Short mmCIF file of C-alpha atoms in Angstrom, two decimals:
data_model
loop_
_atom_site.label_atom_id
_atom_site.label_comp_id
_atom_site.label_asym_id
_atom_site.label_seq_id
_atom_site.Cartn_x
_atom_site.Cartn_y
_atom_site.Cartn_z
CA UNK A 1071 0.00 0.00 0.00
CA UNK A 1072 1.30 3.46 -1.07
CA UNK A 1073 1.53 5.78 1.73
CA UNK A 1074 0.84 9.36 0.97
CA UNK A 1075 -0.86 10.67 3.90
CA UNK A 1076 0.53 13.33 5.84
CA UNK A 1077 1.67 13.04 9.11
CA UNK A 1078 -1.12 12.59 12.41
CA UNK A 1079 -0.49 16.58 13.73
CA UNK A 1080 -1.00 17.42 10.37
CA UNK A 1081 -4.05 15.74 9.13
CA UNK A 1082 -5.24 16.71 12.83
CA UNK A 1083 -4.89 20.34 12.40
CA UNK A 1084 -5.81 20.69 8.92
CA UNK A 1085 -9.21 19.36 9.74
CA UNK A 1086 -9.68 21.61 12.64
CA UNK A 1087 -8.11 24.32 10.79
CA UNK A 1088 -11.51 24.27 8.55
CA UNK A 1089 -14.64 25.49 10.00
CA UNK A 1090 -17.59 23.65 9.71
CA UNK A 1091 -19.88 25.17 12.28
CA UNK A 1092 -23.88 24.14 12.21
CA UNK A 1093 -26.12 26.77 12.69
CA UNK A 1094 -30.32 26.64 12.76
CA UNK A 1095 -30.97 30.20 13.64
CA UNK A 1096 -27.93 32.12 12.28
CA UNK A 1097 -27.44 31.90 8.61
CA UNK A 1098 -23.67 33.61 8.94
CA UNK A 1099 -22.56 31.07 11.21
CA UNK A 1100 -23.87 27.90 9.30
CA UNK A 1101 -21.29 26.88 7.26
CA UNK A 1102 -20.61 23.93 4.06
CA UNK A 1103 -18.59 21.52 5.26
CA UNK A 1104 -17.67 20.89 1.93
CA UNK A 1105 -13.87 21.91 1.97
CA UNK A 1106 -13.21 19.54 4.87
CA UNK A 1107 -15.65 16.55 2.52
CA UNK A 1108 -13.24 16.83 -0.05
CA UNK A 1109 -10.45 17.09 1.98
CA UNK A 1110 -10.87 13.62 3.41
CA UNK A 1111 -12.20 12.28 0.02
CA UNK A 1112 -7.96 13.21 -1.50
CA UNK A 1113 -6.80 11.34 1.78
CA UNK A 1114 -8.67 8.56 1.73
CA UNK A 1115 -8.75 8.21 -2.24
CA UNK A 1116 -4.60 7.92 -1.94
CA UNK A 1117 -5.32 5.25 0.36
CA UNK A 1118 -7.34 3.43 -2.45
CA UNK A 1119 -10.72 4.05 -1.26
CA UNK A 1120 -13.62 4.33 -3.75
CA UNK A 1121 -14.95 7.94 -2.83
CA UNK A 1122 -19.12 8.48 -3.37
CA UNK A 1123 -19.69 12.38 -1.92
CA UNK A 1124 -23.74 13.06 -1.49
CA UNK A 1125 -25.34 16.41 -1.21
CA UNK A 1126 -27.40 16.22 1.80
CA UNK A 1127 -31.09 17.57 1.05
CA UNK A 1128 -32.54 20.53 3.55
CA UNK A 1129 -29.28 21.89 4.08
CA UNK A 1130 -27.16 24.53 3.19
CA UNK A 1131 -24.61 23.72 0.98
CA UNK A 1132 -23.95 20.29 3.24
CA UNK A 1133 -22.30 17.03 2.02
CA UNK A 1134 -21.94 13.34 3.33
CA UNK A 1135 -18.90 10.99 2.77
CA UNK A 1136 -18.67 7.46 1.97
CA UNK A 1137 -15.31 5.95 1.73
CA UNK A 1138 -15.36 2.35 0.84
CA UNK A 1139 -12.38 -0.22 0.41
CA UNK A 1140 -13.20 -4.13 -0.91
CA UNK A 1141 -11.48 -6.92 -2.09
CA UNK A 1142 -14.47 -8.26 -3.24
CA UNK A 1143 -16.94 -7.85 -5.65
CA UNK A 1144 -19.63 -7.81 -3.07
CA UNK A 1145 -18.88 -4.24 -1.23
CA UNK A 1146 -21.88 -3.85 0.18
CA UNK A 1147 -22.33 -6.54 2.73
CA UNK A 1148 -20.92 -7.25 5.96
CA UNK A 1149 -17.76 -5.40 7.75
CA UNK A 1150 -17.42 -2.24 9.53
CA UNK A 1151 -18.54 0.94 9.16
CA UNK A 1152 -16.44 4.02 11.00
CA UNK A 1153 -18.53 6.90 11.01
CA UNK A 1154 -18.16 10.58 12.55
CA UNK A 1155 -19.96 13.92 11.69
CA UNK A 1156 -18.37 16.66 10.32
CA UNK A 1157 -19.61 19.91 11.85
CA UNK A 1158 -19.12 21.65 15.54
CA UNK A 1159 -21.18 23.74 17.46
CA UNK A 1160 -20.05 27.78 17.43
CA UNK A 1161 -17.93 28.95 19.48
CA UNK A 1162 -18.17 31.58 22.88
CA UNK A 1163 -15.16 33.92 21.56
CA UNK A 1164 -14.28 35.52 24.93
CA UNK A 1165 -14.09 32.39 26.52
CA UNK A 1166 -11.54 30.38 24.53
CA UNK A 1167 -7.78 31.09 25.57
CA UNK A 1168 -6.68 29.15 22.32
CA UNK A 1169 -7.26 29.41 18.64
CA UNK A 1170 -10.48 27.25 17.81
CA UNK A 1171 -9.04 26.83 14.95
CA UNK A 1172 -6.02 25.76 15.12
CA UNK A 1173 -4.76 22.48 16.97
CA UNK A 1174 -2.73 23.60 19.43
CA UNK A 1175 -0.83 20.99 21.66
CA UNK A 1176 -0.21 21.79 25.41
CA UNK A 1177 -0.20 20.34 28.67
CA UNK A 1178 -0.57 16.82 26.85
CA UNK A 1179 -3.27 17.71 25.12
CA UNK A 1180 -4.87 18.90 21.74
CA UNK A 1181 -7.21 21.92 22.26
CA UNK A 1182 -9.57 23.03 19.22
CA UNK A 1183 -12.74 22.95 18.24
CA UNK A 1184 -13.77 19.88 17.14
CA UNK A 1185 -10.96 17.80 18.87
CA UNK A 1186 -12.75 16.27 20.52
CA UNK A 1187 -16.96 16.62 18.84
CA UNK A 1188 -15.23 15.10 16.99
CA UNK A 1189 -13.20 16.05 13.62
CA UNK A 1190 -10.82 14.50 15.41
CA UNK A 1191 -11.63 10.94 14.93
CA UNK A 1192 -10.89 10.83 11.27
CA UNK A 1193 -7.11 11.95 12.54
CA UNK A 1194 -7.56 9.18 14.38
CA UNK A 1195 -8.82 6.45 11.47
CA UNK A 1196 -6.05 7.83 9.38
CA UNK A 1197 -3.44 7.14 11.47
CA UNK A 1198 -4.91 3.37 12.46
CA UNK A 1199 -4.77 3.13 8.85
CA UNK A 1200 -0.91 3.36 8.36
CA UNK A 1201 -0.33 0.14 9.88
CA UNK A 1202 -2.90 -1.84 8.06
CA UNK A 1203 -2.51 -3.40 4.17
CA UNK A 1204 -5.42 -3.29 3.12
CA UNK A 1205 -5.36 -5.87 0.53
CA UNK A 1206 -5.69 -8.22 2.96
CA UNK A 1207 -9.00 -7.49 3.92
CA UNK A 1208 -11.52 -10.34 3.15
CA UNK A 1209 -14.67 -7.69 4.40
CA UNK A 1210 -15.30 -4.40 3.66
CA UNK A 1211 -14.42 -1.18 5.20
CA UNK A 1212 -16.55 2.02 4.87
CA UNK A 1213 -15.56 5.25 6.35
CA UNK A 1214 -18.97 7.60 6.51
CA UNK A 1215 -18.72 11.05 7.22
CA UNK A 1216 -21.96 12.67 8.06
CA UNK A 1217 -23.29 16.61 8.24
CA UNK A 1218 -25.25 18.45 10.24
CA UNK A 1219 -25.19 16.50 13.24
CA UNK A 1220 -25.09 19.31 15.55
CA UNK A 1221 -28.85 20.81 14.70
CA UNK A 1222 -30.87 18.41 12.49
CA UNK A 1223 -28.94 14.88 11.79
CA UNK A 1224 -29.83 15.95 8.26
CA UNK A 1225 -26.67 13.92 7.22
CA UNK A 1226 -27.64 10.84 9.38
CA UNK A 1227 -31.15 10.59 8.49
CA UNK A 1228 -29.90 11.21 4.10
CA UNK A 1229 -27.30 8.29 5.14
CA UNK A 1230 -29.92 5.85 6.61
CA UNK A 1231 -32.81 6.47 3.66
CA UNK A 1232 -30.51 6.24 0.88
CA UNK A 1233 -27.57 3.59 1.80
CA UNK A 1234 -27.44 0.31 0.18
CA UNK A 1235 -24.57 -1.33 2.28
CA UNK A 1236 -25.12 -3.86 5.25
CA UNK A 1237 -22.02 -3.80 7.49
CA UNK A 1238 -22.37 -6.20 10.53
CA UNK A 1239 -21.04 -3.75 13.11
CA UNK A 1240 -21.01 0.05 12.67
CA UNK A 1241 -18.79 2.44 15.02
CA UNK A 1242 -19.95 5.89 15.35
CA UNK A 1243 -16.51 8.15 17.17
CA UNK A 1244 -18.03 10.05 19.46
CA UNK A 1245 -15.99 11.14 22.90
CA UNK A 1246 -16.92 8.05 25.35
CA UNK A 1247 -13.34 7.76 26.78
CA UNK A 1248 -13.23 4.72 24.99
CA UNK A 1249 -15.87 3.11 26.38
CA UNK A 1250 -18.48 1.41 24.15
CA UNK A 1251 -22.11 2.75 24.53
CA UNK A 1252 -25.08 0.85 23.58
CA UNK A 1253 -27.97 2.88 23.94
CA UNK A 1254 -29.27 6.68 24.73
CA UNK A 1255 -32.40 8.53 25.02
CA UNK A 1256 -34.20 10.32 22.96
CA UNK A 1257 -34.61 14.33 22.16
CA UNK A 1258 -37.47 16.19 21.97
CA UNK A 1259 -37.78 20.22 21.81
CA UNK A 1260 -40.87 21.89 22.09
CA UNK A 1261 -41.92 25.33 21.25
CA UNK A 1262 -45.33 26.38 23.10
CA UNK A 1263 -46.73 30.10 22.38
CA UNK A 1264 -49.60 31.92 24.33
CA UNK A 1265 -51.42 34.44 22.11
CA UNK A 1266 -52.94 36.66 24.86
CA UNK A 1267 -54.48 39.52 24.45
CA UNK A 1268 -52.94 42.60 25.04
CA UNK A 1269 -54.11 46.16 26.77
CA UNK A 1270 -53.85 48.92 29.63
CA UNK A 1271 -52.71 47.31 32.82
CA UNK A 1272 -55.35 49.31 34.64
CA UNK A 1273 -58.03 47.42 33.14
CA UNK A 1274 -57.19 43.69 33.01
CA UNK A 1275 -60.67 42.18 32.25
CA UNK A 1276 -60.22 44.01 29.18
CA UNK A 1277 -57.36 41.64 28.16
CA UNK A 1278 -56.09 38.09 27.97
CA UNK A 1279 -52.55 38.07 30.22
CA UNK A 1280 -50.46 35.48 28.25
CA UNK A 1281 -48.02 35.04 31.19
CA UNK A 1282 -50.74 34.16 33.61
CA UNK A 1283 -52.26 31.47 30.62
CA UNK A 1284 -48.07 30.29 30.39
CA UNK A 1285 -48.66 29.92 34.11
CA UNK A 1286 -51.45 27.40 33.55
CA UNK A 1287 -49.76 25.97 31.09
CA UNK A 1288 -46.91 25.33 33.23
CA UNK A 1289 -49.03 23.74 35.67
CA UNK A 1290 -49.88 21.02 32.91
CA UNK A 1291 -46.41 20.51 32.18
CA UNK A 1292 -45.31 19.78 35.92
CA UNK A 1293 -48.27 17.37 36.26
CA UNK A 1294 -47.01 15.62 32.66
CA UNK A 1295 -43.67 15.44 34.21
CA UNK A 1296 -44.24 13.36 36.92
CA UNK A 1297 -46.67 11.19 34.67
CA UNK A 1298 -43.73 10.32 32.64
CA UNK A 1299 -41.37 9.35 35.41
CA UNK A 1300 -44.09 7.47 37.14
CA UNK A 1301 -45.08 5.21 34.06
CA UNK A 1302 -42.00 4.76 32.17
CA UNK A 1303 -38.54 2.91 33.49
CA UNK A 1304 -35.46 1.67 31.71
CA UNK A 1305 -32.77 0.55 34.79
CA UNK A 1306 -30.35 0.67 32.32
CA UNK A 1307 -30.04 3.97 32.33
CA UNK A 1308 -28.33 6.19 35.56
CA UNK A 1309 -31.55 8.40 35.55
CA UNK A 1310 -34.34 5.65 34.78
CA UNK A 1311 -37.19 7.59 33.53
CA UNK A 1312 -38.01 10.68 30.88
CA UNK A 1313 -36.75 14.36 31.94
CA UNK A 1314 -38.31 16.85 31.37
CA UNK A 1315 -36.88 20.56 31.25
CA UNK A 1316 -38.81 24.01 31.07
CA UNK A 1317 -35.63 25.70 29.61
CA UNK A 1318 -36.63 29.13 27.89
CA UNK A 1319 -39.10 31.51 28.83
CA UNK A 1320 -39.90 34.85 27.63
CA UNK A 1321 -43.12 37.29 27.44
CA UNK A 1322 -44.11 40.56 27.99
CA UNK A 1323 -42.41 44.23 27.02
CA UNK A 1324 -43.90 46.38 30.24
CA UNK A 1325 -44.95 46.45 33.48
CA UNK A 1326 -47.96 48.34 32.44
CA UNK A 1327 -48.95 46.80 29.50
CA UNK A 1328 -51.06 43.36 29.93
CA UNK A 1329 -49.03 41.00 28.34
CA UNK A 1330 -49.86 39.71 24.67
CA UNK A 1331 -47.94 36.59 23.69
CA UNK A 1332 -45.33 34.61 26.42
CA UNK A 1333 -43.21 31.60 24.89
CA UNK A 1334 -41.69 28.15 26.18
CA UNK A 1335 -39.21 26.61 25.36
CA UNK A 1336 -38.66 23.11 26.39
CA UNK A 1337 -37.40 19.75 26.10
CA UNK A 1338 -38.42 15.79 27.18
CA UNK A 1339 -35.51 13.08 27.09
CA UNK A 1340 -37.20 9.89 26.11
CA UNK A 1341 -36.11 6.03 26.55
CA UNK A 1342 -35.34 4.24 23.62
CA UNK A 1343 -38.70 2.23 23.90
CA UNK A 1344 -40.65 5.47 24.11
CA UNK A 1345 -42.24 6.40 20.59
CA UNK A 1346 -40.55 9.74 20.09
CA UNK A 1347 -43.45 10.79 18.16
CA UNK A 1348 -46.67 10.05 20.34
CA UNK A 1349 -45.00 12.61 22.79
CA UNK A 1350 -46.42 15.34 20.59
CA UNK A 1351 -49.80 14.09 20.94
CA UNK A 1352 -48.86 12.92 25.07
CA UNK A 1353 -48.59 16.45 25.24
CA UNK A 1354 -51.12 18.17 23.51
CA UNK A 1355 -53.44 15.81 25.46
CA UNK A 1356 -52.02 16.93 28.73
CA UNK A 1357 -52.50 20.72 27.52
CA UNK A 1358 -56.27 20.03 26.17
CA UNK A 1359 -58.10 21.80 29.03
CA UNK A 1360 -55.94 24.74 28.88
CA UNK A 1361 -56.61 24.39 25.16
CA UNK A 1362 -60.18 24.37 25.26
CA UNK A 1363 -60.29 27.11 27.91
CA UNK A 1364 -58.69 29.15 25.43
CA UNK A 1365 -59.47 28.53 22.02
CA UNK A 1366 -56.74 29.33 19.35
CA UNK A 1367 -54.63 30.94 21.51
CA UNK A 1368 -51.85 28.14 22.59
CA UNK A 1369 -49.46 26.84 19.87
CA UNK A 1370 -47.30 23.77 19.88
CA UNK A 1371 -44.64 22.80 17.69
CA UNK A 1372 -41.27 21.35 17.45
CA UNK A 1373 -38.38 23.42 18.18
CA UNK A 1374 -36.49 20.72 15.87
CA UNK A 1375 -37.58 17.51 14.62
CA UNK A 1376 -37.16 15.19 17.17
CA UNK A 1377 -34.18 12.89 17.20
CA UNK A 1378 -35.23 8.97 18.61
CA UNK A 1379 -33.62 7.00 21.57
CA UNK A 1380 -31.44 4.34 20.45
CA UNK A 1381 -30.49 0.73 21.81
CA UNK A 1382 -28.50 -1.68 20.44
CA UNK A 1383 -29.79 -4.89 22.53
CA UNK A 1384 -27.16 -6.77 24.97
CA UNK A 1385 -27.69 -9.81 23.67
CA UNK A 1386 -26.60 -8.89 20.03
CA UNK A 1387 -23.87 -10.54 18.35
CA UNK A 1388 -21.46 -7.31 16.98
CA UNK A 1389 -21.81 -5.56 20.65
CA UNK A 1390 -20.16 -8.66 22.24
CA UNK A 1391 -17.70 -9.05 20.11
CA UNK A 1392 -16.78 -5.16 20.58
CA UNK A 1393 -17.19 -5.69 24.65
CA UNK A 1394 -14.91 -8.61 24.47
CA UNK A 1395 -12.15 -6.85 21.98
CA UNK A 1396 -11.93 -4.29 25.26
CA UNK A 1397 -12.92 -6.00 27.79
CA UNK A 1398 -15.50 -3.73 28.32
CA UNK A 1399 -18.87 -3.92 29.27
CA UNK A 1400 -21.20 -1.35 27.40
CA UNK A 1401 -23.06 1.26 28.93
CA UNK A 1402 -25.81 3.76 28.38
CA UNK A 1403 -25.67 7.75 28.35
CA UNK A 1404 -28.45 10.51 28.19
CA UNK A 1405 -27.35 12.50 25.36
CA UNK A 1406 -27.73 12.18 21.39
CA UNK A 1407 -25.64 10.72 18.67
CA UNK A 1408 -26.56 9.82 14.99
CA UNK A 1409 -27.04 6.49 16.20
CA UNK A 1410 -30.78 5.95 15.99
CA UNK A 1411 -30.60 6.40 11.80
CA UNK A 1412 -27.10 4.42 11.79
CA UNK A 1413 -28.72 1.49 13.48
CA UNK A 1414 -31.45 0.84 11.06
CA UNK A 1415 -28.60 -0.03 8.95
CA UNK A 1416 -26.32 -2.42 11.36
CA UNK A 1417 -25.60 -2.62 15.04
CA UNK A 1418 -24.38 0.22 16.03
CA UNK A 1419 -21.80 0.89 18.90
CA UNK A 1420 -20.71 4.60 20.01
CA UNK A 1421 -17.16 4.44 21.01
CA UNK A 1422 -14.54 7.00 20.36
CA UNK A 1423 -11.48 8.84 22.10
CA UNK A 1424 -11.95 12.21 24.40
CA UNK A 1425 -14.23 12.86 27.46
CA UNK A 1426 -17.95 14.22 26.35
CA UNK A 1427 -17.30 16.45 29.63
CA UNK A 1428 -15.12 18.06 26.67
CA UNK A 1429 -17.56 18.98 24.06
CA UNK A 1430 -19.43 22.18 23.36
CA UNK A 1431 -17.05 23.76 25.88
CA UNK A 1432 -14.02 26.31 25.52
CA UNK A 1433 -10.98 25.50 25.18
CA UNK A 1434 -11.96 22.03 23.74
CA UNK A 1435 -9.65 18.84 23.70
CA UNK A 1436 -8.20 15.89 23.85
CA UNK A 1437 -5.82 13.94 25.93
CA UNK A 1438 -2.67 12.90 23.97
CA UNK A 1439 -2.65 9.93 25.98
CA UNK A 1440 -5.52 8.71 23.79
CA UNK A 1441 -3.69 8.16 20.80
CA UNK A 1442 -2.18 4.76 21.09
CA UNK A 1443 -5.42 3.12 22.99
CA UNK A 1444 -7.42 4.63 19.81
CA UNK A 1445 -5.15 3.48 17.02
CA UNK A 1446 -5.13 -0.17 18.88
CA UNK A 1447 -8.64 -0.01 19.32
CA UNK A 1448 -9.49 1.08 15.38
CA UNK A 1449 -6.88 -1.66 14.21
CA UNK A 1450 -8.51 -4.57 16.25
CA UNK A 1451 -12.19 -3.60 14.99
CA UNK A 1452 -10.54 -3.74 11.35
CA UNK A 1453 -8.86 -7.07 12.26
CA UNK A 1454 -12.07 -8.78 14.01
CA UNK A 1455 -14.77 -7.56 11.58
CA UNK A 1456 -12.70 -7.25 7.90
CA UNK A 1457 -10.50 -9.72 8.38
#
């Protein structure tokens, strides 16, 4: 195999050197991630990779990845799939005390942004890669990288509806430390708006107050909490039941004035089992009286679509083998990956280098003492499930 990659630091800091931010609300700071697509499409094309580079649909300007290497004729079935998204989050500028885009090393580690959430991890299957001849593969080995993971799993979702490829075991590199996660809840945002009706402060009856509506609203909400923890259990998980959090709330422009429209912002953390999209209808049941005391005047929608819990079961084959490679048992976490989409395709196991403590925080990085655990780890999923 002809080796034409540049070195680790390099390839490291030329992808974080790129920005690739996400962005719903801000236009300006939603950027293609195309430069950095194409950038790993030349690396991993020298490495004798067939390169397929999709246009993801909804987004702006956003692409998706597939690197594939096969000995055989059949390319499609069984092996391993690597996969990692491409964007970050933005950035708080006053708070960083290094260049988030630059990799900088210090103190034994690699600050940046996207170090660690997680850019990084294609550093990382490069440099597994150097030590690995690939002709002797007997299984396939795709390389996916996704967009848009941060805001809408636009790249994810494209990825699962469109991919004709069966891996047995797919690896998604998010920050666990190295431990393998097998399952996390789900995410749901909700937007609900009060239209009130506004007037003089010295004549309320003459009004609607949308804060004191919000209030009853609220009330609802509470009750709905407890309704979920009460019903619903999964022991697998540290905190067993659905959250619930009332996160944003604004309404209201004077003291005086009788308030005309007041807005919540909130969010439910569903079990895997949970049907991510019944919520919506869990909730406008549990909002009906409010409703029908006031008739047009409370909106619900989704803040973003909702992204599903995900569980890839103990018993199944792929997560074993993975537990026994690192002598590991799995475990489960409350936040989101792409893994919901990426399991409709194969088992899917998240299981990368860096803490999660480290992303969507300043001064974002990774330990260099992750390096050689990673490499060995990448090499022996190559070994056990292309070989």
């Amino acid at each position: 195999m002809i080796m034409t990659l540049p070195s680790f630091i390099q390839i490291y800091n030329e992808l974080i050197t790129i920005p690739t931010i996400s962005s719903v609300t801000n236009e300006k700071l939603d950027y293609s991630n195309k430069a950095l697509i194409d950038k790993l499409a030349n690396w991993f094309a020298d490495l004798g990779f067939s390169i397929s580079i999709q246009p993801v649909t909804g987004t702006r300007n956003k692409f998706n990845l597939l690197a594939s290497y096969s000995n055989d004729s059949n390319h499609t079935q069984g092996g391993l799939l690597l996969s990692g998204h491409t964007d970050t989050v933005p950035f708080d500028e006053g708070q960083w005390t290094k260049d988030p885009f630059k990799l900088t090393e210090q103190n034994n580690k690699w600050y940046g942004l996207g170090t660690a959430d997680m850019k990084g991890f294609f550093a990382f299957i490069l440099e597994s890669l150097r030590d690995i001849d690939l002709k002797t593969l007997q299984k396939p080995l795709h390389i996916l990288a996704t967009a848009d993971e941060e805001i809408t799993m636009a790249g994810a979702v494209h990825f699962a509806k469109t991919a004709t490829l069966q891996p047995d075991c797919t690896i998604i590199g998010e920050p666990t430390s190295l431990i393998p996660i097998r399952a996390h809840k789900g995410f749901v945002s909700n937007v609900i708006r009060v239209i009130g009706k506004s007037g003089h402060s010295s004549d309320p009856e003459k009004g609607i107050n949308a804060i004191e509506v919000m209030h009853l609203v609220i009330e609802r909400l509470l009750q709905l909490k407890q309704k979920l923890k009460d019903e619903y259990h999964n022991e697998s998980f540290a905190v067993p039941y659905p959250t619930m959090n009332l996160g944003i709330i604004h309404g209201g422009d004077a003291a005086n004035r009788i308030c005309g429209c007041c807005e919540l912002v909130m969010d439910i953390r569903a079990l895997p089992e949970m049907d991510i999209h019944s919520l919506f209808d869990i909730l406008c049941h549990s909002l009906k009286p409010v409703m029908d005391k006031y008739p047009n005047r409370i909106e619900v929608k989704y803040e973003v679509d909702p992204i599903p819990g995900y569980e890839c079961k103990k018993d199944e084959p792929a997560l074993q083998e993975v537990e026994k490679l690192l002598n590991q048992s799995a475990q489960t976490v409350n936040y989101s990956t792409e893994a919901p989409y990426l399991n409709q395709i194969s088992p899917t196991i998240v299981l990368g280098p860096g803490s999660i403590e480290q992303a969507h925080q300043p001064d974002e990085f990774v330990d260099m003492a992750f390096l050689t655990p990673t490499k060995e780890t990448i090499q022996k999923l190559i070994k056990r499930f292309c070989c």
